[in-house]
Every structure is written in structure tokens, then in C-alpha cells.
Amino acid sequence: MKFKQLVLISATLALAMPLAAQMFGPKAPSLSGIWHPVVGTGAAYEMNKDGKKTEMEITVVGKEDVDGKAAFWQEMAMTDQRTSQPIFVKNLMSVNDTGVTSMRMVMQMPGQDPMEMDMSMNPAGRGMKQSTPANIADKAEVVGTESITVPAGTFSCTHYRMKDGSGDTWVSDKVAPWGLVKSQDKDSSIVLTKVITDAKDHITGTPKKFDPMQMMRGMGQGPKGQ
């Protein structure tokens, strides 16, 4: 397999990870906050890393039981820079002892059928199930209560500072599913641009098993006829 194809597969898998921080690398601010999902709600964000801006929506579009506990379908939408069309990634999120974990993952690229990811698959062979704390207080300290103005409006927020000094996060219970209003570290930021109250599932069709070669062909990168 060519190096370029390996890079594309790795990038695709990184895109499908449960947290948007995976899309920006380990130093990106986390989308975590305080998990309180409500079906039909969500938020839109502008993320800025090293001067590069990316827009993203994160919404809650469904609910089902997993081992007798409620789990929620969290959908993320980002724009494919090649086509200016949205890419959708949907994760079934369940709370356990380690935090909020993605149990299932479905993604849909522009013009392609949805594909369900194998949660044991990862370019490094480590598996794709990852957890993030359900409450940012597990890894941060409260600075105080502050009024924060962002493009979505003005919110009364709890200001958290990461215990390792890596950054600050402002959280409001008026924003679902993570409460995130603003996050800032030395070279990246996330700000809330819109509160969503009418979220719907954008992934259509019956998901097929994830096939990276099929995805690359759809992106115009793979050999034709294979």
C-alpha cells in the first residue's frame, strides 16, 4: 500500500474519533465539559489552531439502551475542505466508570453511503474506544463564575483551569451536550457560535462495514475499478 494511501486511512480514522481534539492533535483544546445530553439539542463551534479556523456542530440525535443504561447518539458535522460539503460522524456515547465512551461509530462522507467503524481498528493497533471524563472537574479546578460573551451570546459560566496548567474552559448548563462555551490554551481555542435546539440525524441509509479503500475511491484517491 502506498504511503499516501496510508496517510489518507490514518487521517480518516482520526476524523472518526469521538472527540474533535483528535482532529487537531494532542495539544488541541478538549471538547469535554460536563456531559448532559438532551436529544434534539447541540451546539456549533469555531475552532482555531495556529491561525487555522474550522467550524463544527455537535448534536444529540438519538437515545437507546446499552446493557440496561441510557446511551446517546452524538453527531458531529465538519466541512470537507475539498467539496465544501459536510462530513458526519455519529457516536453512541455511554457513561461508565472511566467516563463517556463511544460504543459504536458511524460516519458518512459526501456522496457516499454511511459506514460503521470497527471499534477495534486503529492505525496503531490500539483500538478506537476512548473515554473522556463526564465532568471536567475530574481534571480541572474551579476558578470562579464569570459572564462570557461569544458569537452565540452571553452566558454565565463556571470557569475551570486545567490542573496541569494546559488551558482554561468555560462551561454553562445552557449548552448541550458538553456545556462548552469557550476553551483556550496557548495556541488554540474553541468558541461557541450557536446553540442548536432542533437537531436532527443527518446520516441516512443503512451503514455498511467501513472500507477505507472505498472511501479513498470516493475521494478520488484510490484506483478505479477496485
PDB file of C-alpha atoms in Angstrom:
ATOM      1  CA  MET A   1       0.000   0.000   0.000  1.00  0.00           C
ATOM      2  CA  LYS A   2       1.358   3.415  -0.959  1.00  0.00           C
ATOM      3  CA  PHE A   3       2.411   5.871   1.724  1.00  0.00           C
ATOM      4  CA  LYS A   4      -0.185   8.376   0.519  1.00  0.00           C
ATOM      5  CA  GLN A   5      -2.926   5.790   0.974  1.00  0.00           C
ATOM      6  CA  LEU A   6      -1.718   5.034   4.496  1.00  0.00           C
ATOM      7  CA  VAL A   7      -1.804   8.721   5.330  1.00  0.00           C
ATOM      8  CA  LEU A   8      -5.372   9.005   4.000  1.00  0.00           C
ATOM      9  CA  ILE A   9      -6.542   5.999   6.013  1.00  0.00           C
ATOM     10  CA  SER A  10      -4.926   7.365   9.169  1.00  0.00           C
ATOM     11  CA  ALA A  11      -6.488  10.771   8.594  1.00  0.00           C
ATOM     12  CA  THR A  12      -9.902   9.201   8.002  1.00  0.00           C
ATOM     13  CA  LEU A  13      -9.722   7.213  11.208  1.00  0.00           C
ATOM     14  CA  ALA A  14      -8.571  10.277  13.108  1.00  0.00           C
ATOM     15  CA  LEU A  15     -11.589  12.163  11.761  1.00  0.00           C
ATOM     16  CA  ALA A  16     -13.889   9.486  13.077  1.00  0.00           C
ATOM     17  CA  MET A  17     -12.582   9.548  16.650  1.00  0.00           C
ATOM     18  CA  PRO A  18     -15.169  10.547  19.254  1.00  0.00           C
ATOM     19  CA  LEU A  19     -13.563  13.819  20.228  1.00  0.00           C
ATOM     20  CA  ALA A  20     -12.803  16.734  17.963  1.00  0.00           C
ATOM     21  CA  ALA A  21      -9.458  17.201  19.690  1.00  0.00           C
ATOM     22  CA  GLN A  22      -8.292  14.125  17.768  1.00  0.00           C
ATOM     23  CA  MET A  23      -8.678  16.140  14.570  1.00  0.00           C
ATOM     24  CA  PHE A  24      -6.235  18.786  15.713  1.00  0.00           C
ATOM     25  CA  GLY A  25      -3.614  16.734  17.509  1.00  0.00           C
ATOM     26  CA  PRO A  26      -2.855  16.177  21.206  1.00  0.00           C
ATOM     27  CA  LYS A  27      -2.382  19.872  22.027  1.00  0.00           C
ATOM     28  CA  ALA A  28      -5.830  20.949  20.869  1.00  0.00           C
ATOM     29  CA  PRO A  29      -8.337  22.072  23.495  1.00  0.00           C
ATOM     30  CA  SER A  30     -10.748  19.337  24.539  1.00  0.00           C
ATOM     31  CA  LEU A  31     -14.439  19.383  23.737  1.00  0.00           C
ATOM     32  CA  SER A  32     -15.145  17.903  27.158  1.00  0.00           C
ATOM     33  CA  GLY A  33     -17.083  19.778  29.787  1.00  0.00           C
ATOM     34  CA  ILE A  34     -19.992  18.437  31.802  1.00  0.00           C
ATOM     35  CA  TRP A  35     -21.909  15.728  29.935  1.00  0.00           C
ATOM     36  CA  HIS A  36     -25.658  16.427  29.933  1.00  0.00           C
ATOM     37  CA  PRO A  37     -27.129  15.181  26.646  1.00  0.00           C
ATOM     38  CA  VAL A  38     -30.667  16.094  25.576  1.00  0.00           C
ATOM     39  CA  VAL A  39     -31.989  14.632  22.324  1.00  0.00           C
ATOM     40  CA  GLY A  40     -32.576  17.370  19.755  1.00  0.00           C
ATOM     41  CA  THR A  41     -30.079  19.841  21.199  1.00  0.00           C
ATOM     42  CA  GLY A  42     -26.488  20.755  20.459  1.00  0.00           C
ATOM     43  CA  ALA A  43     -24.003  23.485  19.682  1.00  0.00           C
ATOM     44  CA  ALA A  44     -21.914  24.921  16.848  1.00  0.00           C
ATOM     45  CA  TYR A  45     -18.292  25.930  17.380  1.00  0.00           C
ATOM     46  CA  GLU A  46     -15.415  27.699  15.691  1.00  0.00           C
ATOM     47  CA  MET A  47     -12.071  26.049  16.408  1.00  0.00           C
ATOM     48  CA  ASN A  48      -8.834  27.915  15.831  1.00  0.00           C
ATOM     49  CA  LYS A  49      -5.434  26.231  15.934  1.00  0.00           C
ATOM     50  CA  ASP A  50      -2.293  28.057  14.844  1.00  0.00           C
ATOM     51  CA  GLY A  51      -4.436  30.520  12.907  1.00  0.00           C
ATOM     52  CA  LYS A  52      -6.402  27.828  11.040  1.00  0.00           C
ATOM     53  CA  LYS A  53     -10.148  28.028  11.618  1.00  0.00           C
ATOM     54  CA  THR A  54     -12.566  25.103  11.415  1.00  0.00           C
ATOM     55  CA  GLU A  55     -16.312  25.046  12.046  1.00  0.00           C
ATOM     56  CA  MET A  56     -18.053  22.124  13.707  1.00  0.00           C
ATOM     57  CA  GLU A  57     -21.501  21.180  15.013  1.00  0.00           C
ATOM     58  CA  ILE A  58     -22.015  18.651  17.799  1.00  0.00           C
ATOM     59  CA  THR A  59     -25.555  17.491  18.493  1.00  0.00           C
ATOM     60  CA  VAL A  60     -27.525  14.741  20.228  1.00  0.00           C
ATOM     61  CA  VAL A  61     -29.756  12.983  17.709  1.00  0.00           C
ATOM     62  CA  GLY A  62     -30.943   9.796  19.416  1.00  0.00           C
ATOM     63  CA  LYS A  63     -31.063   7.603  22.502  1.00  0.00           C
ATOM     64  CA  GLU A  64     -31.009   3.847  23.128  1.00  0.00           C
ATOM     65  CA  ASP A  65     -30.216   1.348  25.862  1.00  0.00           C
ATOM     66  CA  VAL A  66     -26.796  -0.286  26.205  1.00  0.00           C
ATOM     67  CA  ASP A  67     -26.581  -3.016  28.850  1.00  0.00           C
ATOM     68  CA  GLY A  68     -29.597  -1.555  30.626  1.00  0.00           C
ATOM     69  CA  LYS A  69     -28.204   2.000  30.681  1.00  0.00           C
ATOM     70  CA  ALA A  70     -29.147   5.002  28.580  1.00  0.00           C
ATOM     71  CA  ALA A  71     -26.749   5.844  25.762  1.00  0.00           C
ATOM     72  CA  PHE A  72     -26.978   8.789  23.390  1.00  0.00           C
ATOM     73  CA  TRP A  73     -26.108   9.213  19.734  1.00  0.00           C
ATOM     74  CA  GLN A  74     -23.813  12.218  19.457  1.00  0.00           C
ATOM     75  CA  GLU A  75     -23.382  13.534  15.915  1.00  0.00           C
ATOM     76  CA  MET A  76     -20.505  15.720  14.765  1.00  0.00           C
ATOM     77  CA  ALA A  77     -20.534  17.644  11.486  1.00  0.00           C
ATOM     78  CA  MET A  78     -17.486  19.201   9.861  1.00  0.00           C
ATOM     79  CA  THR A  79     -16.909  20.555   6.358  1.00  0.00           C
ATOM     80  CA  ASP A  80     -14.927  18.598   3.767  1.00  0.00           C
ATOM     81  CA  GLN A  81     -12.454  21.227   2.533  1.00  0.00           C
ATOM     82  CA  ARG A  82     -12.331  19.597  -0.939  1.00  0.00           C
ATOM     83  CA  THR A  83     -16.050  19.791  -1.638  1.00  0.00           C
ATOM     84  CA  SER A  84     -17.323  22.295   0.962  1.00  0.00           C
ATOM     85  CA  GLN A  85     -19.857  19.611   1.932  1.00  0.00           C
ATOM     86  CA  PRO A  86     -20.358  18.313   5.466  1.00  0.00           C
ATOM     87  CA  ILE A  87     -18.856  15.111   6.839  1.00  0.00           C
ATOM     88  CA  PHE A  88     -20.946  13.465   9.572  1.00  0.00           C
ATOM     89  CA  VAL A  89     -19.659  11.233  12.357  1.00  0.00           C
ATOM     90  CA  LYS A  90     -22.114   9.704  14.823  1.00  0.00           C
ATOM     91  CA  ASN A  91     -21.073   8.039  18.096  1.00  0.00           C
ATOM     92  CA  LEU A  92     -23.209   6.079  20.550  1.00  0.00           C
ATOM     93  CA  MET A  93     -21.959   7.526  23.852  1.00  0.00           C
ATOM     94  CA  SER A  94     -22.328   5.628  27.132  1.00  0.00           C
ATOM     95  CA  VAL A  95     -21.233   6.620  30.632  1.00  0.00           C
ATOM     96  CA  ASN A  96     -19.162   4.097  32.575  1.00  0.00           C
ATOM     97  CA  ASP A  97     -16.540   4.121  35.337  1.00  0.00           C
ATOM     98  CA  THR A  98     -13.927   5.644  33.031  1.00  0.00           C
ATOM     99  CA  GLY A  99     -16.142   8.425  31.684  1.00  0.00           C
ATOM    100  CA  VAL A 100     -18.100   8.870  28.459  1.00  0.00           C
ATOM    101  CA  THR A 101     -17.141   6.202  25.913  1.00  0.00           C
ATOM    102  CA  SER A 102     -18.059   5.735  22.263  1.00  0.00           C
ATOM    103  CA  MET A 103     -19.589   2.265  21.899  1.00  0.00           C
ATOM    104  CA  ARG A 104     -20.454   2.475  18.197  1.00  0.00           C
ATOM    105  CA  MET A 105     -19.402   4.820  15.423  1.00  0.00           C
ATOM    106  CA  VAL A 106     -20.943   5.594  12.027  1.00  0.00           C
ATOM    107  CA  MET A 107     -19.607   8.093   9.514  1.00  0.00           C
ATOM    108  CA  GLN A 108     -20.815   9.426   6.179  1.00  0.00           C
ATOM    109  CA  MET A 109     -18.645  11.214   3.634  1.00  0.00           C
ATOM    110  CA  PRO A 110     -20.169  13.460   0.947  1.00  0.00           C
ATOM    111  CA  GLY A 111     -21.848  11.407  -1.778  1.00  0.00           C
ATOM    112  CA  GLN A 112     -21.184   8.069  -0.072  1.00  0.00           C
ATOM    113  CA  ASP A 113     -23.211   5.548   1.894  1.00  0.00           C
ATOM    114  CA  PRO A 114     -22.732   5.579   5.687  1.00  0.00           C
ATOM    115  CA  MET A 115     -20.117   3.211   7.094  1.00  0.00           C
ATOM    116  CA  GLU A 116     -19.853   1.768  10.590  1.00  0.00           C
ATOM    117  CA  MET A 117     -16.368   1.704  12.042  1.00  0.00           C
ATOM    118  CA  ASP A 118     -14.810  -1.341  13.666  1.00  0.00           C
ATOM    119  CA  MET A 119     -14.147  -0.060  17.186  1.00  0.00           C
ATOM    120  CA  SER A 120     -11.099  -2.321  17.457  1.00  0.00           C
ATOM    121  CA  MET A 121      -9.486  -0.732  14.392  1.00  0.00           C
ATOM    122  CA  ASN A 122      -6.778   1.926  14.652  1.00  0.00           C
ATOM    123  CA  PRO A 123      -3.692   2.644  12.525  1.00  0.00           C
ATOM    124  CA  ALA A 124      -1.526   1.976  15.589  1.00  0.00           C
ATOM    125  CA  GLY A 125      -3.499  -1.143  16.544  1.00  0.00           C
ATOM    126  CA  ARG A 126      -4.691   0.284  19.850  1.00  0.00           C
ATOM    127  CA  GLY A 127      -8.430   0.234  19.262  1.00  0.00           C
ATOM    128  CA  MET A 128     -10.791   3.179  18.832  1.00  0.00           C
ATOM    129  CA  LYS A 129     -12.777   3.052  22.059  1.00  0.00           C
ATOM    130  CA  GLN A 130     -11.705   6.082  24.039  1.00  0.00           C
ATOM    131  CA  SER A 131     -13.221   7.733  27.077  1.00  0.00           C
ATOM    132  CA  THR A 132     -13.322  11.302  28.230  1.00  0.00           C
ATOM    133  CA  PRO A 133     -14.298  12.372  31.766  1.00  0.00           C
ATOM    134  CA  ALA A 134     -18.018  13.035  32.090  1.00  0.00           C
ATOM    135  CA  ASN A 135     -17.201  16.033  34.294  1.00  0.00           C
ATOM    136  CA  ILE A 136     -14.291  18.369  33.611  1.00  0.00           C
ATOM    137  CA  ALA A 137     -13.900  18.834  37.381  1.00  0.00           C
ATOM    138  CA  ASP A 138     -12.085  15.475  37.368  1.00  0.00           C
ATOM    139  CA  LYS A 139      -9.093  17.140  35.727  1.00  0.00           C
ATOM    140  CA  ALA A 140      -9.593  20.856  36.412  1.00  0.00           C
ATOM    141  CA  GLU A 141     -10.041  23.327  39.259  1.00  0.00           C
ATOM    142  CA  VAL A 142     -12.798  25.933  39.558  1.00  0.00           C
ATOM    143  CA  VAL A 143     -11.547  29.498  39.138  1.00  0.00           C
ATOM    144  CA  GLY A 144     -14.939  31.130  39.663  1.00  0.00           C
ATOM    145  CA  THR A 145     -18.174  32.195  37.957  1.00  0.00           C
ATOM    146  CA  GLU A 146     -17.878  34.602  35.043  1.00  0.00           C
ATOM    147  CA  SER A 147     -20.050  36.160  32.345  1.00  0.00           C
ATOM    148  CA  ILE A 148     -18.606  35.192  28.946  1.00  0.00           C
ATOM    149  CA  THR A 149     -19.591  36.728  25.607  1.00  0.00           C
ATOM    150  CA  VAL A 150     -19.070  34.633  22.461  1.00  0.00           C
ATOM    151  CA  PRO A 151     -20.678  34.773  18.985  1.00  0.00           C
ATOM    152  CA  ALA A 152     -23.635  32.720  20.321  1.00  0.00           C
ATOM    153  CA  GLY A 153     -24.356  35.315  23.028  1.00  0.00           C
ATOM    154  CA  THR A 154     -23.538  35.983  26.669  1.00  0.00           C
ATOM    155  CA  PHE A 155     -23.513  33.118  29.172  1.00  0.00           C
ATOM    156  CA  SER A 156     -22.973  32.801  32.907  1.00  0.00           C
ATOM    157  CA  CYS A 157     -20.221  30.202  33.095  1.00  0.00           C
ATOM    158  CA  THR A 158     -18.158  28.238  35.560  1.00  0.00           C
ATOM    159  CA  HIS A 159     -14.514  28.905  34.747  1.00  0.00           C
ATOM    160  CA  TYR A 160     -12.258  25.837  35.003  1.00  0.00           C
ATOM    161  CA  ARG A 161      -8.464  25.777  34.812  1.00  0.00           C
ATOM    162  CA  MET A 162      -6.756  22.518  33.946  1.00  0.00           C
ATOM    163  CA  LYS A 163      -4.755  21.122  36.850  1.00  0.00           C
ATOM    164  CA  ASP A 164      -1.739  20.680  34.592  1.00  0.00           C
ATOM    165  CA  GLY A 165      -1.907  24.339  33.551  1.00  0.00           C
ATOM    166  CA  SER A 166      -2.587  23.468  29.909  1.00  0.00           C
ATOM    167  CA  GLY A 167      -5.602  25.737  29.446  1.00  0.00           C
ATOM    168  CA  ASP A 168      -8.927  27.192  30.612  1.00  0.00           C
ATOM    169  CA  THR A 169     -12.527  26.190  29.888  1.00  0.00           C
ATOM    170  CA  TRP A 170     -15.828  27.981  30.486  1.00  0.00           C
ATOM    171  CA  VAL A 171     -18.926  25.804  30.939  1.00  0.00           C
ATOM    172  CA  SER A 172     -22.649  26.641  31.075  1.00  0.00           C
ATOM    173  CA  ASP A 173     -25.615  24.370  31.776  1.00  0.00           C
ATOM    174  CA  LYS A 174     -27.467  26.216  28.988  1.00  0.00           C
ATOM    175  CA  VAL A 175     -25.394  24.448  26.339  1.00  0.00           C
ATOM    176  CA  ALA A 176     -25.647  20.741  25.445  1.00  0.00           C
ATOM    177  CA  PRO A 177     -24.226  18.170  25.290  1.00  0.00           C
ATOM    178  CA  TRP A 178     -20.968  19.243  26.989  1.00  0.00           C
ATOM    179  CA  GLY A 179     -21.818  22.704  28.271  1.00  0.00           C
ATOM    180  CA  LEU A 180     -18.780  24.097  26.483  1.00  0.00           C
ATOM    181  CA  VAL A 181     -18.887  27.842  25.795  1.00  0.00           C
ATOM    182  CA  LYS A 182     -15.181  28.578  25.388  1.00  0.00           C
ATOM    183  CA  SER A 183     -11.885  26.746  25.691  1.00  0.00           C
ATOM    184  CA  GLN A 184      -8.449  28.321  25.379  1.00  0.00           C
ATOM    185  CA  ASP A 185      -4.816  27.245  25.578  1.00  0.00           C
ATOM    186  CA  LYS A 186      -1.628  28.893  24.348  1.00  0.00           C
ATOM    187  CA  ASP A 187      -2.037  28.050  20.655  1.00  0.00           C
ATOM    188  CA  SER A 188      -5.667  27.004  20.117  1.00  0.00           C
ATOM    189  CA  SER A 189      -9.208  27.910  21.056  1.00  0.00           C
ATOM    190  CA  ILE A 190     -12.839  26.818  20.730  1.00  0.00           C
ATOM    191  CA  VAL A 191     -15.748  29.270  20.929  1.00  0.00           C
ATOM    192  CA  LEU A 192     -19.498  28.675  20.809  1.00  0.00           C
ATOM    193  CA  THR A 193     -21.134  30.237  17.748  1.00  0.00           C
ATOM    194  CA  LYS A 194     -24.688  28.884  18.021  1.00  0.00           C
ATOM    195  CA  VAL A 195     -26.946  26.965  20.403  1.00  0.00           C
ATOM    196  CA  ILE A 196     -28.923  24.323  18.476  1.00  0.00           C
ATOM    197  CA  THR A 197     -32.440  23.385  19.601  1.00  0.00           C
ATOM    198  CA  ASP A 198     -33.786  21.468  16.576  1.00  0.00           C
ATOM    199  CA  ALA A 199     -31.048  18.897  15.923  1.00  0.00           C
ATOM    200  CA  LYS A 200     -31.809  16.023  13.567  1.00  0.00           C
ATOM    201  CA  ASP A 201     -29.875  12.963  12.423  1.00  0.00           C
ATOM    202  CA  HIS A 202     -28.148  13.732   9.115  1.00  0.00           C
ATOM    203  CA  ILE A 203     -26.809  10.245   8.440  1.00  0.00           C
ATOM    204  CA  THR A 204     -29.133   8.436   6.033  1.00  0.00           C
ATOM    205  CA  GLY A 205     -29.231   4.860   4.788  1.00  0.00           C
ATOM    206  CA  THR A 206     -28.159   1.555   6.328  1.00  0.00           C
ATOM    207  CA  PRO A 207     -24.494   1.656   7.429  1.00  0.00           C
ATOM    208  CA  LYS A 208     -22.078  -0.720   5.721  1.00  0.00           C
ATOM    209  CA  LYS A 209     -18.845  -2.077   7.144  1.00  0.00           C
ATOM    210  CA  PHE A 210     -16.078   0.531   6.980  1.00  0.00           C
ATOM    211  CA  ASP A 211     -13.918   0.098   3.869  1.00  0.00           C
ATOM    212  CA  PRO A 212     -11.001   2.589   3.696  1.00  0.00           C
ATOM    213  CA  MET A 213     -10.285   1.779   0.052  1.00  0.00           C
ATOM    214  CA  GLN A 214     -13.887   2.505  -0.918  1.00  0.00           C
ATOM    215  CA  MET A 215     -13.669   5.785   0.943  1.00  0.00           C
ATOM    216  CA  MET A 216     -10.477   6.750  -0.875  1.00  0.00           C
ATOM    217  CA  ARG A 217     -12.076   5.938  -4.226  1.00  0.00           C
ATOM    218  CA  GLY A 218     -14.937   8.233  -3.267  1.00  0.00           C
ATOM    219  CA  MET A 219     -12.356  10.910  -2.500  1.00  0.00           C
ATOM    220  CA  GLY A 220     -10.743  10.381  -5.906  1.00  0.00           C
ATOM    221  CA  GLN A 221      -7.620   8.829  -4.393  1.00  0.00           C
ATOM    222  CA  GLY A 222      -7.978   5.077  -4.939  1.00  0.00           C
ATOM    223  CA  PRO A 223      -7.521   3.039  -8.126  1.00  0.00           C
ATOM    224  CA  LYS A 224     -10.625   2.864 -10.295  1.00  0.00           C
ATOM    225  CA  GLY A 225     -12.459  -0.412 -10.683  1.00  0.00           C
ATOM    226  CA  GLN A 226     -11.178  -1.902  -7.389  1.00  0.00           C
TER     227      GLN A 226
END
